[in-house]
Amino acid sequence: MLDIPQEAKVRGHQRAPSDSKEFHEVTKRDALRLLENDVERLLKTTEPARRPALQAEMGRFADLFGRFLQEEGPALDWNKIQKLPENAVMNYSNLKSPKNEQNEIRHMLDKLVVIKLNGGLGTSMGCHGPKSVIPVRSDLTFLDLTVQQIEHLNKTYDANVPLVLMNSFNTDEDTEKIIRKYKGFRVQIHTFNQSCFPRVSREHFLPVAKDFDVEKDKEAWYPPGHGDFYDTFRNSGLLKKFIEEGREYCFLSNIDNLGATVDLNILNKLVGEERASTPVEFVMEVTDKTRADVKGGTLIQFENKLRLLEIAQVPNEHVDDFKSVKTFKFFNTNNIWANLSAIDRVLRERTLNMEIIVNNKTLENGTRVVQLETAVGAAMKCFDGAIGVNVPRSRFLPVKKSADLLLVMSNLYTLKNGSLVMSPQRMFPTTPLVKLGDNHFSKVKEFLGRFANIPDIIDLDHLTVSGDVTFGRGVSLRGTVIIIANHGDRIDIPAGAILENKIVSGNMRILDH
């Protein structure tokens, strides 16, 4: 239920009875008016030269807030979900590779723009600055690997695929400094910033910021999710520039997904000889759902359109249905291919409509705030001829915590031109399930300090480590390994140890003498 601010309830004259629909409409209108007045006050604290651009940004924020006030409960009628049509999700194995002709592939690549979502910080992994500068393999960062991948494509096919980074106010300054080191590389790098919206107090629905000095009070502001990409990409001038250059599609993904590399088979379907007679304006890469992915967004058919369904939109009584691997077989990898002219069209015609994700947070000073976000994949229903492609799991390799870092740093993968390739020695295509205790492993520095080097995990199925545990050099882990050090105890796994289907618990210290 919506808490309407007290100011909205007492201002004005005659009021309709408080339980009537008319009353709720009036109070919502008042809440929006109060917010708009407060945003106007914030704008007056900026230099006049910046005001027009910020005014447009705050206009988008007010629109989002207005939509939020109108929505009541999950915005989806569960009974209207239709069965996915046969052709809604293509199997990746049915896509044809382009003919291995240099000119043909170069022609395809010159119609592409690669976009990486680079707005996140590394704070959850105990790192300062943008997440994209955390070293993940051979001292190379997410950004290094991305630049290597695209440079390799450009050199191999004599192409000119540009790289675009969507930064946030949290990552922009650091990223601009870092990308200078790629000056001599064969990759054009462009950047633009997503919006910066004010966090709103949960109590009175007004911005908590006192003025527009974002640097002074970063906690009062937030980047509104990657659904903000469409508007800010257009406003940066890059959308127009790329369309004028004859480019047709962008491939967009999270910078921390190391599996999200340019795929020539998908590109062939969009701009090559396999191009459909009716254009495919939007492709969402999905992959088979496992028990680890039950909270991830999925694809549904709704009102005769293919669309993304996120857990936040699901009515409480259907959450278990949503999580079912049988009912919803796929989940969204957030690897998206979208037609640039179609993005331009939906923005011009104002038909872009993405569900609002309501994110409740508590600031360090205890203030309860709400931030309104949107997801880039939620725009799928606004495009014509949208499809899903069921891709191999190898195209979804996100690094969200240290357990993921263990996998990508290990001998499970080799590095080839900036891309991670699973070792042929691995007997099955799935990655091991790894759980590392938060207290001792969550921060990257702490995590690295617990391994003399990363263990051999080629034959590992499942690893759980909890408590104060360290690993010597040359350890090999196979099958299912569970290591639990009780509170106050410590376990040192000795150098060269081979643990296969073992449970280790208690206390095991190895002391230098």
XYZ file of C-alpha atoms in Angstrom:
513
model
C 0.000 0.000 0.000
C 1.273 3.490 -0.858
C 2.079 5.876 1.995
C 0.911 9.265 0.748
C 2.903 12.133 2.268
C 1.259 14.087 5.100
C 1.655 17.396 3.212
C -0.440 15.988 0.381
C -3.192 14.983 2.760
C -3.654 18.353 4.472
C -3.216 20.898 1.677
C -6.121 22.077 -0.436
C -9.735 22.668 0.509
C -12.665 20.338 0.029
C -11.627 16.718 0.143
C -13.506 13.685 -1.014
C -14.168 10.956 1.631
C -10.817 9.364 2.525
C -11.731 5.856 1.347
C -12.943 6.930 -2.096
C -11.102 6.463 -5.363
C -11.350 10.193 -5.963
C -9.478 10.893 -2.698
C -6.610 8.611 -3.718
C -6.393 10.282 -7.147
C -6.220 13.739 -5.550
C -3.561 12.739 -2.992
C -1.451 11.108 -5.710
C -1.720 14.277 -7.795
C -0.639 16.323 -4.782
C 2.291 13.992 -4.087
C 3.506 14.435 -7.668
C 3.037 18.217 -7.541
C 5.010 18.449 -4.276
C 7.811 16.350 -5.747
C 7.938 18.491 -8.907
C 8.145 21.655 -6.766
C 10.996 20.178 -4.764
C 12.857 19.118 -7.917
C 12.414 22.684 -9.207
C 14.006 23.933 -5.969
C 16.958 21.542 -6.504
C 17.424 22.775 -10.077
C 17.733 26.354 -8.863
C 20.879 25.337 -6.919
C 22.770 24.529 -10.164
C 24.687 26.842 -12.491
C 22.400 28.245 -15.233
C 24.518 26.642 -18.004
C 23.809 23.099 -16.705
C 20.129 23.691 -16.064
C 18.524 22.806 -19.458
C 20.144 19.326 -19.583
C 19.342 18.642 -15.931
C 15.787 19.881 -16.430
C 15.212 17.227 -19.123
C 16.721 14.552 -16.840
C 14.524 15.611 -13.906
C 11.515 15.612 -16.248
C 12.184 11.904 -16.908
C 12.513 11.327 -13.169
C 9.145 13.038 -12.499
C 7.521 10.912 -15.238
C 8.879 7.753 -13.593
C 7.635 8.899 -10.186
C 4.208 9.742 -11.627
C 3.928 6.224 -13.104
C 5.008 4.743 -9.763
C 2.190 6.597 -7.974
C -0.366 5.196 -10.432
C 0.692 1.566 -10.049
C -0.953 -0.559 -7.390
C 0.512 -3.973 -6.580
C 2.240 -6.231 -9.131
C 1.546 -4.832 -12.592
C 0.737 -8.209 -14.119
C -2.397 -10.322 -14.323
C -0.954 -13.825 -13.820
C -3.880 -15.505 -15.570
C -3.141 -13.646 -18.808
C 0.283 -15.281 -19.260
C 0.217 -17.298 -22.498
C 2.255 -20.305 -23.513
C 5.452 -19.346 -25.337
C 4.905 -19.785 -29.100
C 7.058 -22.404 -30.849
C 9.232 -19.853 -32.642
C 9.590 -17.396 -29.721
C 12.915 -18.823 -28.552
C 15.409 -20.048 -31.138
C 17.909 -22.712 -30.199
C 21.455 -21.399 -30.614
C 22.510 -24.684 -32.259
C 20.086 -23.917 -35.135
C 21.856 -20.658 -36.007
C 24.127 -20.838 -39.022
C 27.715 -19.602 -38.958
C 28.603 -16.977 -41.575
C 30.733 -18.103 -44.506
C 34.317 -17.723 -43.394
C 34.996 -14.933 -45.862
C 36.918 -11.944 -44.523
C 34.898 -9.375 -46.512
C 31.525 -10.850 -45.551
C 32.346 -10.903 -41.829
C 33.895 -7.413 -41.934
C 30.741 -6.122 -43.640
C 28.653 -7.602 -40.778
C 30.915 -6.276 -38.029
C 30.843 -2.770 -39.488
C 27.092 -2.740 -38.752
C 27.679 -3.411 -35.040
C 28.290 -1.350 -31.897
C 29.326 -3.069 -28.633
C 27.929 -1.482 -25.471
C 28.983 -2.424 -21.942
C 27.049 -1.445 -18.835
C 29.774 0.065 -16.662
C 27.852 1.860 -13.919
C 28.632 -0.443 -10.968
C 31.200 -0.060 -8.213
C 33.348 -2.852 -6.799
C 32.233 -2.143 -3.211
C 30.384 -5.457 -2.735
C 33.719 -7.212 -3.384
C 35.653 -4.852 -1.089
C 37.190 -2.827 -3.933
C 37.280 0.930 -4.541
C 36.267 2.495 -7.850
C 34.474 0.956 -10.859
C 33.948 -2.789 -10.759
C 35.336 -2.999 -14.299
C 38.878 -2.328 -13.023
C 39.052 -5.348 -10.680
C 41.772 -7.747 -11.965
C 40.074 -11.030 -12.859
C 42.684 -13.040 -14.739
C 46.455 -12.686 -15.292
C 46.243 -9.176 -13.775
C 43.817 -8.161 -16.533
C 40.618 -6.314 -15.571
C 37.086 -6.696 -17.002
C 37.798 -3.607 -19.115
C 41.180 -4.931 -20.340
C 39.560 -8.199 -21.456
C 36.728 -6.357 -23.259
C 39.176 -4.122 -25.142
C 41.325 -7.156 -26.066
C 38.283 -9.030 -27.435
C 37.177 -6.142 -29.665
C 40.687 -5.309 -30.811
C 41.143 -8.956 -31.817
C 37.925 -8.817 -33.906
C 38.964 -5.550 -35.547
C 42.447 -6.838 -36.400
C 41.311 -10.283 -37.578
C 38.634 -8.976 -39.954
C 40.028 -5.491 -40.652
C 36.825 -4.137 -39.088
C 35.991 -1.105 -36.958
C 33.675 -2.194 -34.141
C 33.449 0.639 -31.578
C 33.181 0.050 -27.825
C 30.745 2.196 -25.853
C 30.747 2.323 -22.056
C 27.623 3.439 -20.219
C 29.013 4.906 -16.993
C 27.244 6.260 -13.941
C 28.186 9.282 -11.841
C 29.906 6.720 -9.576
C 32.261 5.390 -12.276
C 32.592 8.164 -14.873
C 35.617 10.080 -13.593
C 37.725 6.974 -12.851
C 36.775 5.330 -16.155
C 37.755 8.407 -18.195
C 41.238 8.290 -16.625
C 41.621 4.527 -17.144
C 40.629 4.417 -20.829
C 43.513 6.742 -21.742
C 45.820 3.721 -21.597
C 43.990 2.171 -24.591
C 44.881 5.094 -26.902
C 47.175 3.000 -29.108
C 44.723 0.078 -29.399
C 42.669 -0.608 -32.496
C 39.374 0.167 -30.746
C 37.412 3.408 -30.757
C 36.084 3.914 -27.220
C 33.102 6.182 -26.505
C 31.511 6.880 -23.133
C 28.286 8.440 -21.938
C 26.642 8.746 -18.557
C 23.340 7.301 -17.470
C 21.013 9.547 -15.498
C 21.501 10.620 -11.921
C 18.156 10.620 -10.064
C 17.419 11.778 -6.504
C 16.567 9.182 -3.869
C 13.172 9.888 -2.370
C 12.296 9.642 1.314
C 9.909 6.763 2.009
C 8.224 8.907 4.634
C 7.236 12.034 2.697
C 8.117 11.121 -0.931
C 10.397 14.114 -1.445
C 14.062 14.039 -2.522
C 16.492 13.688 0.391
C 19.095 15.837 -1.431
C 19.470 19.421 -0.211
C 21.017 20.678 -3.478
C 22.402 19.449 -6.805
C 25.947 18.953 -5.559
C 26.058 15.185 -6.181
C 29.726 14.820 -5.163
C 28.994 16.348 -1.760
C 26.207 13.882 -0.921
C 26.424 10.831 -3.193
C 24.075 8.838 -0.946
C 21.215 11.160 -1.928
C 21.474 10.136 -5.605
C 21.386 6.923 -7.634
C 21.724 5.655 -11.228
C 18.217 4.411 -12.186
C 19.029 0.928 -13.534
C 20.099 -0.056 -17.046
C 16.648 0.592 -18.552
C 17.837 4.203 -18.581
C 20.166 3.212 -21.453
C 17.732 4.074 -24.272
C 17.127 7.723 -23.330
C 20.685 8.543 -22.298
C 22.214 6.801 -25.342
C 20.048 8.978 -27.587
C 20.723 12.146 -25.582
C 24.491 11.554 -25.812
C 24.283 11.936 -29.609
C 25.857 8.494 -30.104
C 22.663 6.821 -31.382
C 22.343 9.384 -34.183
C 26.079 9.195 -34.966
C 26.063 5.389 -35.326
C 22.898 5.328 -37.460
C 24.454 7.945 -39.774
C 27.567 5.741 -40.045
C 25.355 2.913 -41.351
C 25.497 0.813 -38.204
C 22.376 -1.267 -37.547
C 22.613 -3.121 -34.217
C 24.068 -2.750 -30.774
C 25.131 -5.682 -28.611
C 24.680 -4.711 -24.981
C 25.756 -6.634 -21.873
C 26.996 -6.261 -18.294
C 30.750 -5.620 -18.162
C 31.112 -8.264 -15.429
C 29.680 -11.023 -17.660
C 32.880 -12.534 -19.069
C 30.853 -14.806 -21.374
C 29.250 -11.903 -23.266
C 31.477 -11.749 -26.343
C 30.470 -10.744 -29.894
C 28.841 -13.821 -31.443
C 29.083 -14.048 -35.234
C 26.245 -16.602 -35.499
C 23.745 -14.269 -33.823
C 25.081 -11.339 -35.863
C 24.647 -13.417 -39.042
C 20.961 -13.865 -38.145
C 20.568 -10.083 -37.785
C 22.657 -8.528 -40.570
C 24.223 -11.400 -42.549
C 22.962 -13.877 -45.120
C 20.569 -15.408 -42.551
C 18.803 -12.079 -42.026
C 15.047 -12.640 -41.773
C 12.696 -11.030 -44.323
C 10.915 -9.208 -41.475
C 13.527 -7.571 -39.267
C 14.275 -8.956 -35.826
C 14.458 -5.711 -33.844
C 15.378 -7.183 -30.480
C 17.136 -10.368 -29.323
C 17.395 -11.450 -25.717
C 19.924 -14.181 -25.015
C 18.433 -16.635 -22.527
C 19.905 -19.821 -21.138
C 18.510 -22.906 -19.402
C 17.429 -22.170 -15.857
C 19.031 -24.139 -13.018
C 18.200 -24.078 -9.305
C 20.858 -21.372 -8.888
C 18.950 -19.051 -11.247
C 15.436 -19.204 -9.810
C 15.320 -15.461 -9.107
C 16.491 -14.432 -12.599
C 14.050 -12.819 -15.055
C 12.353 -15.100 -17.573
C 10.580 -14.819 -20.932
C 6.798 -14.953 -21.220
C 4.167 -14.347 -23.875
C 1.740 -11.695 -22.610
C -0.936 -9.890 -24.611
C 0.555 -11.494 -27.753
C 3.982 -9.952 -27.156
C 7.181 -11.566 -25.946
C 8.308 -9.880 -22.754
C 10.594 -10.107 -19.742
C 9.083 -11.139 -16.417
C 11.063 -10.192 -13.298
C 10.416 -11.622 -9.835
C 9.408 -8.142 -8.564
C 6.367 -8.208 -10.896
C 5.102 -11.571 -9.665
C 2.118 -11.649 -7.272
C 3.144 -13.221 -3.921
C 0.961 -16.277 -4.387
C 2.744 -17.129 -7.666
C 6.395 -16.676 -6.606
C 6.872 -20.462 -6.317
C 5.450 -20.917 -9.833
C 7.894 -18.284 -11.099
C 10.845 -20.096 -9.514
C 9.838 -23.454 -10.994
C 12.406 -24.765 -13.478
C 9.630 -26.783 -15.162
C 7.205 -23.892 -15.709
C 9.777 -21.327 -16.831
C 12.707 -23.072 -18.493
C 14.821 -20.033 -19.412
C 16.302 -17.021 -17.702
C 17.609 -13.728 -19.045
C 21.409 -13.371 -19.342
C 21.042 -9.602 -19.996
C 22.938 -10.022 -23.274
C 20.753 -7.930 -25.608
C 20.947 -7.223 -29.346
C 18.795 -4.258 -30.447
C 18.210 -2.507 -33.755
C 19.449 1.104 -33.596
C 16.763 2.542 -35.916
C 14.079 0.742 -33.897
C 15.455 2.286 -30.665
C 15.264 5.679 -32.367
C 11.669 4.988 -33.458
C 10.303 3.887 -30.058
C 11.918 6.944 -28.445
C 10.509 9.333 -31.068
C 7.039 7.776 -30.907
C 7.220 7.643 -27.089
C 6.162 3.990 -27.073
C 8.999 2.874 -24.779
C 7.422 1.481 -21.640
C 9.339 -0.497 -19.030
C 8.010 -1.838 -15.749
C 9.221 0.013 -12.669
C 11.445 -1.823 -10.206
C 10.949 -0.372 -6.713
C 14.140 -0.643 -4.679
C 13.766 0.177 -0.980
C 17.001 1.089 0.820
C 18.120 2.481 4.169
C 20.856 5.120 4.126
C 23.736 5.177 6.623
C 21.920 7.802 8.702
C 18.878 5.532 8.976
C 16.700 7.395 6.434
C 14.445 4.978 4.567
C 14.450 5.799 0.867
C 12.954 4.454 -2.315
C 14.728 4.403 -5.666
C 12.841 3.701 -8.876
C 14.637 1.741 -11.591
C 13.958 0.050 -14.932
C 15.651 -2.893 -16.682
C 16.926 -2.731 -20.273
C 15.344 -6.107 -21.178
C 11.889 -4.911 -20.123
C 11.723 -2.842 -23.328
C 11.478 -6.069 -25.349
C 7.698 -5.805 -25.715
C 8.047 -2.385 -27.379
C 9.950 -3.789 -30.382
C 8.686 -5.701 -33.431
C 9.836 -9.223 -34.233
C 11.522 -9.699 -30.841
C 12.908 -13.192 -30.164
C 14.851 -15.057 -27.521
C 17.901 -17.155 -28.382
C 18.650 -20.049 -26.028
C 22.438 -19.808 -25.793
C 24.955 -22.152 -24.130
C 25.674 -21.463 -20.476
C 29.191 -20.379 -21.476
C 27.717 -17.030 -22.621
C 26.669 -16.308 -19.037
C 29.740 -16.054 -16.822
C 29.078 -13.194 -14.400
C 31.512 -12.289 -11.625
C 29.380 -11.014 -8.758
C 31.323 -12.413 -5.798
C 34.588 -14.084 -4.879
C 33.208 -17.591 -5.594
C 32.797 -16.510 -9.249
C 36.313 -15.084 -9.191
C 37.653 -18.482 -8.045
C 36.126 -20.092 -11.158
C 37.438 -17.552 -13.687
C 40.948 -17.450 -12.168
C 41.231 -21.253 -12.125
C 42.489 -23.846 -14.630
C 38.851 -24.396 -15.634
C 39.462 -21.687 -18.259
C 42.189 -20.557 -20.607
C 42.459 -17.012 -21.912
C 42.335 -16.526 -25.669
C 42.325 -12.999 -27.147
C 40.493 -11.596 -24.131
C 37.883 -14.396 -24.047
C 37.666 -17.175 -21.479
C 37.474 -20.634 -23.022
C 36.588 -23.682 -20.917
C 39.370 -26.239 -20.713
C 38.853 -29.301 -22.967
C 39.954 -31.402 -19.955
C 36.672 -30.584 -18.209
C 34.446 -33.643 -18.745
C 31.119 -31.731 -18.639
C 30.102 -28.264 -19.823
C 28.663 -27.016 -16.510
C 30.755 -25.057 -14.016
C 31.168 -26.308 -10.418
C 28.884 -24.910 -7.725
C 31.107 -22.917 -5.339
C 30.037 -21.397 -2.016
C 32.573 -19.427 0.037
C 31.759 -18.051 3.497
C 31.138 -14.284 3.517
C 33.047 -13.592 6.723
C 36.416 -14.713 5.374
C 36.137 -14.669 1.575
C 33.785 -11.866 0.445
C 36.446 -9.168 -0.098
C 38.818 -9.735 -3.037
C 41.981 -8.943 -1.052
C 40.946 -11.311 1.767
C 39.987 -14.013 -0.744
C 43.354 -13.814 -2.561
C 45.217 -13.959 0.753
C 43.676 -17.349 1.549
C 45.071 -19.126 -1.537
C 48.816 -19.626 -2.136
C 47.560 -20.209 -5.660
C 44.119 -21.111 -7.074
C 43.470 -24.882 -6.699
C 43.074 -27.302 -9.610
C 39.271 -27.603 -10.002
C 39.000 -29.352 -13.401
C 37.150 -32.287 -11.778
C 35.269 -30.330 -9.082
C 31.462 -30.566 -8.842
C 30.727 -28.730 -5.627
C 32.818 -26.774 -3.122
C 31.610 -25.284 0.164
C 34.101 -23.462 2.399
C 33.095 -21.842 5.666
C 35.199 -20.241 8.402
C 38.923 -19.541 8.708
C 40.358 -21.760 5.941
C 43.569 -21.336 3.890
C 44.870 -23.301 0.889
C 48.525 -24.168 0.222
C 50.113 -24.235 -3.223
C 49.108 -26.911 -5.749
C 45.907 -28.122 -4.010
C 43.537 -30.249 -6.119
C 39.783 -30.367 -5.424
C 37.612 -33.084 -7.025
C 33.993 -34.210 -6.774
C 32.228 -32.727 -3.739
C 34.449 -31.041 -1.142
C 33.117 -29.429 2.030
C 35.503 -27.642 4.418
C 34.071 -26.197 7.642
C 36.243 -24.511 10.275
C 34.225 -23.944 13.433
C 34.244 -20.575 15.158
C 37.684 -20.000 16.718
C 39.263 -22.887 14.767
C 41.378 -22.704 11.634
C 41.995 -25.200 8.844
C 45.115 -24.995 6.649
C 44.848 -27.261 3.602
C 48.482 -28.359 3.017
C 50.370 -27.758 -0.234
C 49.853 -30.511 -2.802
C 46.778 -31.940 -1.019
C 44.266 -33.840 -3.174
C 40.742 -33.703 -1.740
C 38.216 -35.895 -3.550
C 34.667 -36.258 -2.160
C 35.843 -35.175 1.293
C 34.347 -33.370 4.267
C 36.982 -31.587 6.378
C 35.958 -30.042 9.691
C 37.393 -29.059 13.060
C 40.883 -27.611 13.388
C 43.993 -28.249 11.302
C 46.893 -25.810 11.684
C 50.111 -25.947 9.724
C 52.732 -23.902 11.530
C 56.084 -22.714 10.213
C 59.017 -23.959 12.290
